[in-house]
Coordinates of C-alpha atoms in Angstrom, one line a residue:
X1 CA -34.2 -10.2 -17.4
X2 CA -35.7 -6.9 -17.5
X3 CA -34.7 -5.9 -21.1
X4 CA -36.3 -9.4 -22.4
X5 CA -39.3 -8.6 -20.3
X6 CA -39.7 -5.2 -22.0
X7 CA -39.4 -6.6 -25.5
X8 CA -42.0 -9.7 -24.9
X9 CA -44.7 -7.4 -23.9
X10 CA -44.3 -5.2 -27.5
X11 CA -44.0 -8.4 -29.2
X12 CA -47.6 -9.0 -28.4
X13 CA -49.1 -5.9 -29.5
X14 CA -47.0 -5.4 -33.1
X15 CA -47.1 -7.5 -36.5
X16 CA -43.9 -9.1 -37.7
X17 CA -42.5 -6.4 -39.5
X18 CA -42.9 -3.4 -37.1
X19 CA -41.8 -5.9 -34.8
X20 CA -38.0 -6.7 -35.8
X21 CA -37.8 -2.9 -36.4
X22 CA -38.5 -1.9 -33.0
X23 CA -37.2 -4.5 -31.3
X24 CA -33.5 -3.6 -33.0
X25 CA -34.2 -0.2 -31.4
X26 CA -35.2 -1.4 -28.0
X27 CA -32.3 -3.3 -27.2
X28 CA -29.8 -0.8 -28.9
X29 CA -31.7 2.3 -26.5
X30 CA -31.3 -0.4 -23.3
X31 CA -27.5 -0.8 -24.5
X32 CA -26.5 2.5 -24.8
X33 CA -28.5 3.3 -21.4
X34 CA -27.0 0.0 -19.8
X35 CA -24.8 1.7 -16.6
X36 CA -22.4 -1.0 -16.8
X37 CA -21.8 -0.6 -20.6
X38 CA -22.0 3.1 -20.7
X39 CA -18.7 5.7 -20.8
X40 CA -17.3 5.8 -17.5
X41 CA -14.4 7.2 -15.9
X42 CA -11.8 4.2 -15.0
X43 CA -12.6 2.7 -10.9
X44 CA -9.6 2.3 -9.7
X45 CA -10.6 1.7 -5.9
X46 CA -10.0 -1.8 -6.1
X47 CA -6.2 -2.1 -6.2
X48 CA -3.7 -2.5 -3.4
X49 CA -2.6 0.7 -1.9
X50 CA -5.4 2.8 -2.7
X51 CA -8.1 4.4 -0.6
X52 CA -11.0 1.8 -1.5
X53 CA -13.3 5.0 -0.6
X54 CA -14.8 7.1 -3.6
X55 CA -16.1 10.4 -1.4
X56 CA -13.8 12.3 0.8
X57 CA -16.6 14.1 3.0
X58 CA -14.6 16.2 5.4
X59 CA -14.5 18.9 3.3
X60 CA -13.7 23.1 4.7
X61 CA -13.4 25.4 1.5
X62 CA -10.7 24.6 -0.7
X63 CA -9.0 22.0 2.1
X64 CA -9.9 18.2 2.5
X65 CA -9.3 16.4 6.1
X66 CA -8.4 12.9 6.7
X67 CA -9.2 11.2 10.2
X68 CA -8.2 7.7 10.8
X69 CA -8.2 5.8 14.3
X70 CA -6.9 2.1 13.6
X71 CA -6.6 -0.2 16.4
X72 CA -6.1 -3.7 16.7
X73 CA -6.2 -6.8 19.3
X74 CA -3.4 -9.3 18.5
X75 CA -2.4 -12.7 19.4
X76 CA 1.0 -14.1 18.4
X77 CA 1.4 -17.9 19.2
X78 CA 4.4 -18.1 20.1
X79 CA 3.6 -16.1 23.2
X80 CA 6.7 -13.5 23.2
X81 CA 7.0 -12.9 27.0
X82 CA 7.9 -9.1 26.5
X83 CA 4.8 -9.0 24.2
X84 CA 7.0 -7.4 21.6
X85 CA 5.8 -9.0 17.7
X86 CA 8.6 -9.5 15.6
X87 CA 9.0 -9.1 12.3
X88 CA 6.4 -6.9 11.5
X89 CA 5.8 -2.8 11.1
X90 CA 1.9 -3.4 12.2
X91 CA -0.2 -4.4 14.9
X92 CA 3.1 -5.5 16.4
X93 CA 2.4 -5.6 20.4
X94 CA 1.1 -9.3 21.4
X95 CA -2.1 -9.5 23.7
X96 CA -2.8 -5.9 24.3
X97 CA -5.8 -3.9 23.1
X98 CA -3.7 -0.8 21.6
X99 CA -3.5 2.0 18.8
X100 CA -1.6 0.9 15.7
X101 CA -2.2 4.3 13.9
X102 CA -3.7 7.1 14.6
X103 CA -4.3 10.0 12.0
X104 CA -5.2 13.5 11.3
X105 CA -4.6 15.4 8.0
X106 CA -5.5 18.5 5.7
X107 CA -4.6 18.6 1.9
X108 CA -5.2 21.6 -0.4
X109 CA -7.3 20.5 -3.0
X110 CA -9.6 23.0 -4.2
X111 CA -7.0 26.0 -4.8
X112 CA -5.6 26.3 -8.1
X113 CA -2.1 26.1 -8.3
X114 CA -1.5 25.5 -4.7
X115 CA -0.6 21.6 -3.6
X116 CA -0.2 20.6 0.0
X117 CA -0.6 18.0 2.5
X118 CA 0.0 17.9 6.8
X119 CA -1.1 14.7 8.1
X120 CA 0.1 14.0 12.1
X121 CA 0.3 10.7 13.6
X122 CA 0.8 8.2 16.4
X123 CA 0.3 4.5 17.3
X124 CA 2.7 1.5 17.4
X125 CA 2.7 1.8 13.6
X126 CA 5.3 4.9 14.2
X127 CA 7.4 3.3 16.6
X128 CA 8.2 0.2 14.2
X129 CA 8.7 2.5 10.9
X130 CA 10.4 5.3 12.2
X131 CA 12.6 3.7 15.2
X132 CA 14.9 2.2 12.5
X133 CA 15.5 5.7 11.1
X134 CA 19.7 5.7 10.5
X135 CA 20.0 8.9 10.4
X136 CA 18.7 9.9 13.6
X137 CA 21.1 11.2 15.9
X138 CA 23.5 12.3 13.6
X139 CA 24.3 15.7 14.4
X140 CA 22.1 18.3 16.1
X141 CA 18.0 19.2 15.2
X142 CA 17.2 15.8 13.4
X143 CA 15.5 13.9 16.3
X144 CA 12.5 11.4 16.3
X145 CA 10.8 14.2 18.9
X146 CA 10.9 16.8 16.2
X147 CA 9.9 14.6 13.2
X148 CA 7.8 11.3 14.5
X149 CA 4.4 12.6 14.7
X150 CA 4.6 13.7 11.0
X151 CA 3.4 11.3 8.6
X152 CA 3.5 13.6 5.5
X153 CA 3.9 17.0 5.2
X154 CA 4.7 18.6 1.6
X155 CA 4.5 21.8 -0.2
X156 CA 4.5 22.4 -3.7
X157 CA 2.6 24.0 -7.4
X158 CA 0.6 22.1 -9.8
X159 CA 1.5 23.8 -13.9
X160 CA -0.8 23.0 -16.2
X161 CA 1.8 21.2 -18.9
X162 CA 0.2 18.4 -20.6
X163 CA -2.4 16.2 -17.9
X164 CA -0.7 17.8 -15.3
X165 CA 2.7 18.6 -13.5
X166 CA 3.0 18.9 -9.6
X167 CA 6.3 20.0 -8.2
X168 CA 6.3 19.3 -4.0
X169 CA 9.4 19.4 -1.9
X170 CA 9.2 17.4 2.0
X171 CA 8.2 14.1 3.4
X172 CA 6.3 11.9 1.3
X173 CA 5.2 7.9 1.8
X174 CA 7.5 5.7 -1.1
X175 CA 4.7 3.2 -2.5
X176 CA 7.4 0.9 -3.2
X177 CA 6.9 -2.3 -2.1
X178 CA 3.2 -2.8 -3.4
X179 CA 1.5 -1.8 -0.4
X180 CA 1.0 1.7 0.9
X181 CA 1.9 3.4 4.6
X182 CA -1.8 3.1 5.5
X183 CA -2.7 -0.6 6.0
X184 CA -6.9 0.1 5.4
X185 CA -5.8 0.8 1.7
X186 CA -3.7 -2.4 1.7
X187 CA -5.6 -6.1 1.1
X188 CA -4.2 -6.9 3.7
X189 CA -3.7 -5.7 7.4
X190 CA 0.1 -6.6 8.0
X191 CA 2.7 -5.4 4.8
X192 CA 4.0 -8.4 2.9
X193 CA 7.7 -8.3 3.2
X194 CA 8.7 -6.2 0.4
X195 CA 7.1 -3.9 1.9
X196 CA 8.1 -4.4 5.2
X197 CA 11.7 -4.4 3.8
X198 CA 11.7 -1.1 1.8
X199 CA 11.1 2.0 2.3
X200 CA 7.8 3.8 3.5
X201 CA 8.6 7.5 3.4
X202 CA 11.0 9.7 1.5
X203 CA 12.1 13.2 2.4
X204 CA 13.2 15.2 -0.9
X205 CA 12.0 16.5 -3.9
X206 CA 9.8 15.0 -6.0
X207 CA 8.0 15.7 -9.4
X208 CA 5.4 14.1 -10.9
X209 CA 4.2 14.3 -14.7
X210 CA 0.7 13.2 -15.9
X211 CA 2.0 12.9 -20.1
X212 CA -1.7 11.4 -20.4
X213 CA -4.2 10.7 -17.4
X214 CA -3.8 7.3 -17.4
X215 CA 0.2 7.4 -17.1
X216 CA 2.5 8.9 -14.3
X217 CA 6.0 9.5 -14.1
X218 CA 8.0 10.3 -11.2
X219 CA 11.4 11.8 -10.3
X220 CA 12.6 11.8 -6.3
X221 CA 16.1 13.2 -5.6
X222 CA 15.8 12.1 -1.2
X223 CA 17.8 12.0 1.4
X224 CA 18.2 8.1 1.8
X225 CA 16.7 5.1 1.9
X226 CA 14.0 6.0 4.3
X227 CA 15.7 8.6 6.1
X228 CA 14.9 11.9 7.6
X229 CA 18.4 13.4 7.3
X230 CA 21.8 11.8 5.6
X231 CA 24.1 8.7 6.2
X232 CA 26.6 10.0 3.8
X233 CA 27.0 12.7 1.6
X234 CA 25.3 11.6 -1.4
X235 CA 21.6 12.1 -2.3
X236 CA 19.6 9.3 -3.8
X237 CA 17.9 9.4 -6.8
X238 CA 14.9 8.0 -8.2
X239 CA 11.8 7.8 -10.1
X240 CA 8.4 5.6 -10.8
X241 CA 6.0 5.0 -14.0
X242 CA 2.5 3.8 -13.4
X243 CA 0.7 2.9 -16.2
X244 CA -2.8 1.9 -15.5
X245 CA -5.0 0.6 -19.0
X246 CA -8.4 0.8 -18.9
X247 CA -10.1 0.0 -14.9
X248 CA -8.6 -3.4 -15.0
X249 CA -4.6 -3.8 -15.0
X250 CA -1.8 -1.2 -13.3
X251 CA 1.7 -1.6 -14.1
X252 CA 4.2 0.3 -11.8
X253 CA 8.1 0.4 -11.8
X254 CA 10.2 1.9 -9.4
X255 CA 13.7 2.5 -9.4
X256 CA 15.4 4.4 -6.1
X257 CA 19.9 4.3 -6.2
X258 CA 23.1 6.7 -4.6
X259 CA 24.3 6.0 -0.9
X260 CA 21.4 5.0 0.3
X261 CA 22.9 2.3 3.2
X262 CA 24.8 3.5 6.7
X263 CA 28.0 2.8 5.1
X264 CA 28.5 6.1 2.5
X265 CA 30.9 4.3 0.6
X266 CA 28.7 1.4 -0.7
X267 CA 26.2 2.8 -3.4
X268 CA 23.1 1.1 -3.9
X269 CA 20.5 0.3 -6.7
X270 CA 16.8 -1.1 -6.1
X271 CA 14.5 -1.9 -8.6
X272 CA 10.6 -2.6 -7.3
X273 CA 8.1 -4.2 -10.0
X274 CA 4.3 -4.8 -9.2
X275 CA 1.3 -5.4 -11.7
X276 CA -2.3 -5.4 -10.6
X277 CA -5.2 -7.0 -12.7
X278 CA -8.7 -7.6 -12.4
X279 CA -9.5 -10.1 -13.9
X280 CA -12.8 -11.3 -13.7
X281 CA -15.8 -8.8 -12.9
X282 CA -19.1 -10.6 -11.8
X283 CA -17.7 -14.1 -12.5
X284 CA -20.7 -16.1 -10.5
X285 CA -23.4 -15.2 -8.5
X286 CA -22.3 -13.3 -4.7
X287 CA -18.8 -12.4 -6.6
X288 CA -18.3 -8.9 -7.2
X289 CA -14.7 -9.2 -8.7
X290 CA -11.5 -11.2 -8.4
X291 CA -8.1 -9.9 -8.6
X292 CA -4.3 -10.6 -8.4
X293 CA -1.5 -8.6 -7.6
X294 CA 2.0 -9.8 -7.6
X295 CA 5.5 -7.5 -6.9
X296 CA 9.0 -8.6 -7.4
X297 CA 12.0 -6.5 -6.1
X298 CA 16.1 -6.6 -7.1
X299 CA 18.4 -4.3 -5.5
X300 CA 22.2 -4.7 -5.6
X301 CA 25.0 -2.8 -3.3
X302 CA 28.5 -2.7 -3.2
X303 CA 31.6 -0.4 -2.2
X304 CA 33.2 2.2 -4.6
X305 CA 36.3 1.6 -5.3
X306 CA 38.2 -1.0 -2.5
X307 CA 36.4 0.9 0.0
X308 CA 33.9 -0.7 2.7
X309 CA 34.1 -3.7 4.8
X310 CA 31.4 -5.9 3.2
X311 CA 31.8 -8.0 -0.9
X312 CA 28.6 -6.7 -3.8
X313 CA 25.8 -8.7 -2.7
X314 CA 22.4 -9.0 -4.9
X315 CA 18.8 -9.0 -2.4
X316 CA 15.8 -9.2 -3.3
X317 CA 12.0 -10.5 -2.9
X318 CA 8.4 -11.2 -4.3
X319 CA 5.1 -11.6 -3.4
X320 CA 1.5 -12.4 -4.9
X321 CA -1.8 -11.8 -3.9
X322 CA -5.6 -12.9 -4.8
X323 CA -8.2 -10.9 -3.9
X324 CA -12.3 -11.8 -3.7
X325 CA -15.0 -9.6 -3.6
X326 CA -18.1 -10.7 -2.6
X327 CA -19.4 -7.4 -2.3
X328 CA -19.6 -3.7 -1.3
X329 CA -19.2 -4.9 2.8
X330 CA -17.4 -8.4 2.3
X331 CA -13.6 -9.4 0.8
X332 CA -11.0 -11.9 1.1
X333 CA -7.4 -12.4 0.8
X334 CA -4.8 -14.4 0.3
X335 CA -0.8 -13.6 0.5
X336 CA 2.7 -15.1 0.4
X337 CA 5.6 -13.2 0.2
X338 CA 9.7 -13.9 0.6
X339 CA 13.1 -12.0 0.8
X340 CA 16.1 -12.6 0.6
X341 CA 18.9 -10.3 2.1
X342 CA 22.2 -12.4 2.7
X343 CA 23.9 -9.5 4.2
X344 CA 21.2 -8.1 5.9
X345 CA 21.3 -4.6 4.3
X346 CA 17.6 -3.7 4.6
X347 CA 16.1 -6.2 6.4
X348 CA 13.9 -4.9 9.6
X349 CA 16.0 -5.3 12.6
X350 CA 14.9 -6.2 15.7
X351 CA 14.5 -2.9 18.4
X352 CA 18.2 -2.1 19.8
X353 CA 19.9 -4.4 17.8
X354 CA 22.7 -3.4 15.3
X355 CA 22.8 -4.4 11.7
X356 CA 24.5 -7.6 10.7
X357 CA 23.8 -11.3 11.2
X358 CA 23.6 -14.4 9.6
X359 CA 22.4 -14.3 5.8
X360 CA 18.7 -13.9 6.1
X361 CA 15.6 -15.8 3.8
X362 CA 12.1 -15.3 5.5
X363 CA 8.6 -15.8 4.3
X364 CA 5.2 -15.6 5.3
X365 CA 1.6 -16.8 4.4
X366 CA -1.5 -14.8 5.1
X367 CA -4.6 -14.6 5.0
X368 CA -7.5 -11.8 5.4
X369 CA -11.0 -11.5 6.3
X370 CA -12.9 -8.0 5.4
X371 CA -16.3 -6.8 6.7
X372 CA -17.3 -2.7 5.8
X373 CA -20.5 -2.1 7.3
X374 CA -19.9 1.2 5.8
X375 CA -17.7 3.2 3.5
X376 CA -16.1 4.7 6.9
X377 CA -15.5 1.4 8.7
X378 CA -13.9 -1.5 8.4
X379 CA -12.8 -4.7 10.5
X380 CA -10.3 -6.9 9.8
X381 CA -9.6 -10.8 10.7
X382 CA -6.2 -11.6 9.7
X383 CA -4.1 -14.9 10.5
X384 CA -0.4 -15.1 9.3
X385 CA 2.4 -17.8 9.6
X386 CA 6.3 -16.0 9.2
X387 CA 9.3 -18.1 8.8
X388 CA 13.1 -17.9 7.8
X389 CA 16.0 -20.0 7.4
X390 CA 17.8 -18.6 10.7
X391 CA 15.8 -17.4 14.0
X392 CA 14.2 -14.2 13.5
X393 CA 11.1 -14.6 14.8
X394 CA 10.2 -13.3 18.1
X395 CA 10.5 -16.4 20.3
X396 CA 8.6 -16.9 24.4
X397 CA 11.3 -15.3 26.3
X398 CA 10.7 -12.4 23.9
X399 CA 13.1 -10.6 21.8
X400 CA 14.4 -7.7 24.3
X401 CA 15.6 -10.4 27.0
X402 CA 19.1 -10.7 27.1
X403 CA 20.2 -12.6 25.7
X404 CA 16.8 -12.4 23.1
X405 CA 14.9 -15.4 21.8
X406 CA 14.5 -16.0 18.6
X407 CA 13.0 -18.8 16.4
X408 CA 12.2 -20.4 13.1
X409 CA 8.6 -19.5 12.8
X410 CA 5.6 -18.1 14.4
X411 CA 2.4 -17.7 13.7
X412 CA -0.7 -15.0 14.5
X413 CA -3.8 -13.6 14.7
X414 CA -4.3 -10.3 14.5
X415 CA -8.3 -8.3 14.8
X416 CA -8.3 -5.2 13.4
X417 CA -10.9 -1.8 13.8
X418 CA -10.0 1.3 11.6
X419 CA -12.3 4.5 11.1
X420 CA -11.5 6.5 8.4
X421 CA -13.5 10.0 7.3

């Protein structure tokens, strides 16, 4: 409206002639000016699994500092008795006011050459992720007490070869799965069950290579498959490609194999697939942007050899996601997701329990209400719905009774705070 506004006003004052002329030149000069059609620098703050803030503001010389404090109120339905939620990695105590996650970290960011990150934590968060560590315990000096409170903590050098090449040895997250470690940079609060499923953190080596800024390619040779230490003797080996075209679509493929499982004799390969698209940008009046992700996992593991006590078996999930923007404070999603895992190989186990069971298909449905006051705050509404074809939800008499209850389904509600500087 204002461009047409500007040209009706020199309309009135010119002849015809002088008129086309500089009218051509108006609206080319508003064009060119227009900050939605200008040159920018691809926004990527939109997608799943990325920090939806553009300014880190904790800033001390060449080091950056992350605080996060997430907490949460939740209510499963099913009323679990020992208030333990099951399956799930967040929010997972039932009608308790309590931490999920709790965060402090400082990355090197302003020192040439130098690349770094320390970030500690604590919350319930920890307890779910970390407790089903198998390789805690083996041996001496690789304990929960020494390594828990450590989210990430890596050291490496950034070369200037091509857009980029970092080099960083430690504990890293594993985006594999769609959603990242931190659920404020997820759509949604609770992971969807590739996630859930897969792993969260790595501890290795890793590389990464920028062959053009909009493409990245990774190589991880880790201990295991979310591990600390070792279940075998074998390392597993890995690497991911994201490709991201223009500030609208991300493609990401992600491929971790070795002896990965408790049993060092069964070698297994996992392939993780998710694609992220915008597809609509100011579609109607009070939308800001709609988009859809959607990730769809294969992994296969067998013995070597005649060796092991368990046949090949294929596992595998998907999930998709649609994603509303009203604006900068308000957002909505919607989520379903499903694995299967007929062996039970990485499905999350319930607390104490050993691996095994009956072949295993769950699901869930979900969906998410966002409200940002501010770029530092957000609260979260969530209600989700989990079932499977054998009891594996936590049940009323709770899931640490003996013997533990189990059911079909369940559903929840979950309220979520999280401050993040």
């Amino acid at each position: 409206m204002l461009r047409e506004w500007r040209v009706f006003q020199w309309q009135e004052a010119l002849g015809s002639g002088a008129r086309v002329a500089l009218i051509g030149l108006l609206l080319q000069a508003t064009w060119l000016a227009s900050p939605a059609l200008a040159a920018e620098e691809p926004d990527f703050h939109w997608l799943n699994g990325t920090n939806p803030q553009r300014v880190a503001p904790l800033q001390t010389g060449p080091l950056t500092w992350t605080l996060l404090v997430d907490t949460y109120y939740g209510q499963a339905l099913n009323q679990p008795a020992d208030h333990t939620v099951f399956p799930t990695t967040t929010a997972p105590r039932h009608h308790e006011i309590n931490l999920n996650l709790g965060l402090l970290g400082v990355e090197v960011t302003e020192q040439e050459g130098l690349y770094g990150k320390l970030v500690l934590q604590g919350g319930n968060y920890v307890d779910a992720i970390f407790g089903a560590d198998p390789s805690v315990g083996r041996g001496a000096y690789n304990s929960l007490a020494g390594m828990r409170t450590i989210q990430q903590a890596w050291a490496g050098h950034r070369f200037p070869v091509l857009s980029g090449l970092n080099v960083v040895m430690g504990l890293f997250p594993a985006y594999i799965g769609l959603d990242s470690y931190l659920p404020q940079e997820n759509w949604n609060y609770t992971h969807n069950l590739c996630s859930d499923f897969t792993p969260y953190y790595l501890q290795g080596l890793m590389a990464q290579l920028y062959p053009r800024p909009e493409l990245k390619a990774e190589l991880w040779l880790v201990n295991g498959w979310q591990t600390l230490g070792k279940t075998g003797e074998g390392f597993g080996l890995g690497y991911s490609l994201n490709w991201r075209l223009g500030d609208r679509l991300s493609l990401t493929h992600n491929v971790l194999g070795g002896q990965l499982g408790a049993d060092p004799t069964r070698l297994r390969i996992f392939t993780d697939n998710a694609c992220q698209w915008r597809y609509a940008v100011a579609p109607w009046p009070g939308v800001k942007h709609l988009a859809l992700a959607a990730v769809a996992d294969l992994g296969h593991e067998g013995a070597s050899g005649q060796v092991g006590g368990q046949p090949a078996t294929l596992f595998g999930g998907g999930g998709l996601l649609h994603r509303v923007v009203f604006n900068d404070q308000w957002a909505a999603t919607l989520r379903a997701s499903s694995f299967y895992d007929p062996q039970r190989l990485v499905a999350l186990a319930p607390p104490g329990a050993t691996s095994g069971g009956a072949p295993l298909w769950a699901g869930e449905g979900t969906a998410t209400l966002d409200y940002s006051p501010s770029p530092w705050m957000l609260y979260r509404l969530e209600a989700r719905h989990d079932l499977a074809n054998t009891p594996y939800v936590a049940g009323p008499g709770g899931i640490t009774a003996t013997p533990p209850d189990f059911r079909l389904s369940g559903s929840r509600l979950v309220l979520n705070a999280t401050l993040r500087f």
